[in-house]
Amino acid sequence: MVTAYDVPADMLIKRLAEYLRKVPYIIPPPWAEYVKTGSHAERPPAEKDWWYIRCASIMRKLYLHGPLSVNDLRSAYGGRKRRGYFPGHHREAGGAIIRRALQQLEQAGFVTKAKGGGRTLTEKGKSKVEEISNKIFDEIAKVNPILLKYRD
């Protein structure tokens, strides 16, 4: 069984974002094209489909490290705030983006609230991540057949 641990993160997030574009519950809010992702960012994201990429990235993080709270994800998506001459400091990402993405993933049935706090992937979400990971691994194994010994 191939999991999200076994495939490159960038390929998994890209494919998962392509899948999430087709899910009717995952739609960028109207303010998504104007908003920065946090106080550390100088400009809004340059990519038009960044909302789907962020949702896919959140699903991957929940698969690998879940359950995670909004604060955990804010810290993970934060970055260094440049302060000119003075040393930079870490700033957390904006919570509204993460919260809205988690709410949409909950509506789609991929994420649920965990008992001890935070959110975790449902069986539907885990199976979708593993399904896409399997497809990616198969494509990589066609190029490099020696990887097939790591399957199962």
mmCIF file of C-alpha atoms in Angstrom:
data_model
loop_
_atom_site.group_PDB
_atom_site.id
_atom_site.type_symbol
_atom_site.label_atom_id
_atom_site.label_comp_id
_atom_site.label_asym_id
_atom_site.label_seq_id
_atom_site.Cartn_x
_atom_site.Cartn_y
_atom_site.Cartn_z
ATOM 1 C CA MET A 1 0.000 0.000 0.000
ATOM 2 C CA VAL A 2 1.438 3.328 -1.078
ATOM 3 C CA THR A 3 0.725 6.317 1.148
ATOM 4 C CA ALA A 4 1.432 10.037 1.097
ATOM 5 C CA TYR A 5 4.777 9.306 2.765
ATOM 6 C CA ASP A 6 5.998 7.470 -0.343
ATOM 7 C CA VAL A 7 5.428 10.078 -3.066
ATOM 8 C CA PRO A 8 6.849 13.589 -3.609
ATOM 9 C CA ALA A 9 4.812 16.252 -1.822
ATOM 10 C CA ASP A 10 4.658 18.646 -4.768
ATOM 11 C CA MET A 11 3.209 15.997 -7.085
ATOM 12 C CA LEU A 12 0.647 14.882 -4.512
ATOM 13 C CA ILE A 13 -0.506 18.421 -3.752
ATOM 14 C CA LYS A 14 -0.784 19.284 -7.441
ATOM 15 C CA ARG A 15 -2.889 16.205 -8.242
ATOM 16 C CA LEU A 16 -5.029 16.621 -5.134
ATOM 17 C CA ALA A 17 -5.673 20.262 -6.090
ATOM 18 C CA GLU A 18 -6.772 19.151 -9.565
ATOM 19 C CA TYR A 19 -9.227 16.742 -7.950
ATOM 20 C CA LEU A 20 -10.520 19.371 -5.496
ATOM 21 C CA ARG A 21 -11.343 21.743 -8.383
ATOM 22 C CA LYS A 22 -14.050 19.267 -9.385
ATOM 23 C CA VAL A 23 -15.595 19.029 -5.894
ATOM 24 C CA PRO A 24 -18.626 21.366 -5.728
ATOM 25 C CA TYR A 25 -18.096 22.318 -2.070
ATOM 26 C CA ILE A 26 -14.561 23.633 -2.583
ATOM 27 C CA ILE A 27 -14.845 27.113 -4.079
ATOM 28 C CA PRO A 28 -12.632 30.135 -3.390
ATOM 29 C CA PRO A 29 -14.410 32.921 -1.519
ATOM 30 C CA PRO A 30 -14.852 36.224 -3.373
ATOM 31 C CA TRP A 31 -12.108 37.897 -1.336
ATOM 32 C CA ALA A 32 -9.516 35.205 -2.150
ATOM 33 C CA GLU A 33 -7.964 37.049 -5.089
ATOM 34 C CA TYR A 34 -7.198 40.166 -3.013
ATOM 35 C CA VAL A 35 -6.130 38.822 0.369
ATOM 36 C CA LYS A 36 -2.605 38.148 1.609
ATOM 37 C CA THR A 37 -1.994 34.787 3.281
ATOM 38 C CA GLY A 38 -0.661 36.404 6.454
ATOM 39 C CA SER A 39 1.033 39.450 7.908
ATOM 40 C CA HIS A 40 4.414 38.055 6.849
ATOM 41 C CA ALA A 41 3.457 38.092 3.155
ATOM 42 C CA GLU A 42 4.133 41.222 1.164
ATOM 43 C CA ARG A 43 1.679 40.469 -1.660
ATOM 44 C CA PRO A 44 -1.273 38.178 -2.390
ATOM 45 C CA PRO A 45 -0.456 34.819 -4.000
ATOM 46 C CA ALA A 46 0.458 35.089 -7.684
ATOM 47 C CA GLU A 47 -1.289 31.872 -8.739
ATOM 48 C CA LYS A 48 -4.984 32.116 -9.581
ATOM 49 C CA ASP A 49 -5.796 28.631 -8.218
ATOM 50 C CA TRP A 50 -3.918 29.010 -4.931
ATOM 51 C CA TRP A 51 -7.085 28.220 -2.949
ATOM 52 C CA TYR A 52 -7.199 24.634 -4.229
ATOM 53 C CA ILE A 53 -3.477 24.219 -3.632
ATOM 54 C CA ARG A 54 -3.885 25.381 -0.032
ATOM 55 C CA CYS A 55 -6.826 22.997 0.528
ATOM 56 C CA ALA A 56 -4.804 20.114 -0.916
ATOM 57 C CA SER A 57 -1.827 21.030 1.234
ATOM 58 C CA ILE A 58 -4.018 21.100 4.342
ATOM 59 C CA MET A 59 -5.342 17.636 3.486
ATOM 60 C CA ARG A 60 -1.784 16.338 3.145
ATOM 61 C CA LYS A 61 -0.734 17.896 6.443
ATOM 62 C CA LEU A 62 -3.744 16.354 8.196
ATOM 63 C CA TYR A 63 -2.883 12.981 6.672
ATOM 64 C CA LEU A 64 0.719 13.137 7.866
ATOM 65 C CA HIS A 65 0.398 14.955 11.195
ATOM 66 C CA GLY A 66 -3.311 15.048 12.129
ATOM 67 C CA PRO A 67 -5.242 15.900 14.155
ATOM 68 C CA LEU A 68 -4.239 19.557 13.832
ATOM 69 C CA SER A 69 -5.930 22.717 15.066
ATOM 70 C CA VAL A 70 -6.267 25.998 13.191
ATOM 71 C CA ASN A 71 -3.467 27.433 15.356
ATOM 72 C CA ASP A 72 -1.162 24.540 14.432
ATOM 73 C CA LEU A 73 -1.819 25.196 10.751
ATOM 74 C CA ARG A 74 -1.386 28.961 11.180
ATOM 75 C CA SER A 75 2.060 28.333 12.602
ATOM 76 C CA ALA A 76 2.939 25.860 9.831
ATOM 77 C CA TYR A 77 1.886 28.229 7.027
ATOM 78 C CA GLY A 78 3.440 31.306 8.646
ATOM 79 C CA GLY A 79 6.774 32.785 7.691
ATOM 80 C CA ARG A 80 9.430 35.355 8.364
ATOM 81 C CA LYS A 81 8.283 38.955 8.572
ATOM 82 C CA ARG A 82 10.920 41.230 7.142
ATOM 83 C CA ARG A 83 11.522 44.265 9.327
ATOM 84 C CA GLY A 84 14.060 46.181 7.309
ATOM 85 C CA TYR A 85 17.289 46.744 9.186
ATOM 86 C CA PHE A 86 16.130 44.732 12.197
ATOM 87 C CA PRO A 87 16.134 40.927 12.328
ATOM 88 C CA GLY A 88 13.071 39.189 10.948
ATOM 89 C CA HIS A 89 10.555 37.468 13.209
ATOM 90 C CA HIS A 90 8.160 34.599 12.613
ATOM 91 C CA ARG A 91 4.544 35.585 12.002
ATOM 92 C CA GLU A 92 1.656 33.177 11.830
ATOM 93 C CA ALA A 93 -0.493 32.887 8.724
ATOM 94 C CA GLY A 94 -3.991 34.326 8.597
ATOM 95 C CA GLY A 95 -6.573 32.167 10.327
ATOM 96 C CA ALA A 96 -9.571 33.027 8.145
ATOM 97 C CA ILE A 97 -8.109 31.314 5.087
ATOM 98 C CA ILE A 98 -7.312 28.124 6.983
ATOM 99 C CA ARG A 99 -10.625 28.135 8.826
ATOM 100 C CA ARG A 100 -12.658 28.605 5.640
ATOM 101 C CA ALA A 101 -10.674 25.898 3.840
ATOM 102 C CA LEU A 102 -11.255 23.465 6.702
ATOM 103 C CA GLN A 103 -14.965 24.275 6.725
ATOM 104 C CA GLN A 104 -15.214 23.586 3.000
ATOM 105 C CA LEU A 105 -13.292 20.328 3.371
ATOM 106 C CA GLU A 106 -15.698 19.366 6.176
ATOM 107 C CA GLN A 107 -18.697 20.056 3.941
ATOM 108 C CA ALA A 108 -17.143 17.879 1.241
ATOM 109 C CA GLY A 109 -16.723 15.068 3.781
ATOM 110 C CA PHE A 110 -12.921 14.907 3.766
ATOM 111 C CA VAL A 111 -12.291 16.387 7.224
ATOM 112 C CA THR A 112 -14.004 16.035 10.596
ATOM 113 C CA LYS A 113 -13.500 17.491 14.063
ATOM 114 C CA ALA A 114 -11.390 15.309 16.343
ATOM 115 C CA LYS A 115 -12.441 14.408 19.889
ATOM 116 C CA GLY A 116 -9.416 15.937 21.593
ATOM 117 C CA GLY A 117 -9.593 19.130 19.544
ATOM 118 C CA GLY A 118 -8.467 20.049 16.085
ATOM 119 C CA ARG A 119 -9.450 18.359 12.861
ATOM 120 C CA THR A 120 -8.541 15.079 11.236
ATOM 121 C CA LEU A 121 -9.162 13.357 7.912
ATOM 122 C CA THR A 122 -12.169 11.097 7.526
ATOM 123 C CA GLU A 123 -11.932 7.677 5.897
ATOM 124 C CA LYS A 124 -13.115 9.275 2.649
ATOM 125 C CA GLY A 125 -10.306 11.840 2.844
ATOM 126 C CA LYS A 126 -7.656 9.238 3.681
ATOM 127 C CA SER A 127 -8.742 6.969 0.872
ATOM 128 C CA LYS A 128 -8.663 9.841 -1.633
ATOM 129 C CA VAL A 129 -5.121 10.831 -0.597
ATOM 130 C CA GLU A 130 -3.989 7.200 -0.791
ATOM 131 C CA GLU A 131 -5.708 6.690 -4.158
ATOM 132 C CA ILE A 132 -3.928 9.672 -5.675
ATOM 133 C CA SER A 133 -0.648 8.560 -4.051
ATOM 134 C CA ASN A 134 -1.031 5.145 -5.693
ATOM 135 C CA LYS A 135 -1.526 6.710 -9.119
ATOM 136 C CA ILE A 136 1.523 8.936 -8.685
ATOM 137 C CA PHE A 137 3.651 6.009 -7.506
ATOM 138 C CA ASP A 138 2.607 3.948 -10.521
ATOM 139 C CA GLU A 139 3.660 6.757 -12.864
ATOM 140 C CA ILE A 140 6.995 7.157 -11.108
ATOM 141 C CA ALA A 141 7.559 3.380 -11.161
ATOM 142 C CA LYS A 142 7.071 3.313 -14.951
ATOM 143 C CA VAL A 143 10.032 5.655 -15.298
ATOM 144 C CA ASN A 144 12.108 3.913 -12.628
ATOM 145 C CA PRO A 145 10.980 0.250 -12.302
ATOM 146 C CA ILE A 146 13.325 -0.485 -9.401
ATOM 147 C CA LEU A 147 10.883 1.380 -7.139
ATOM 148 C CA LEU A 148 8.347 -1.435 -7.506
ATOM 149 C CA LYS A 149 10.162 -3.422 -4.815
ATOM 150 C CA TYR A 150 8.929 -0.825 -2.280
ATOM 151 C CA ARG A 151 5.263 -1.424 -3.108
ATOM 152 C CA ASP A 152 3.573 -3.376 -0.296
#
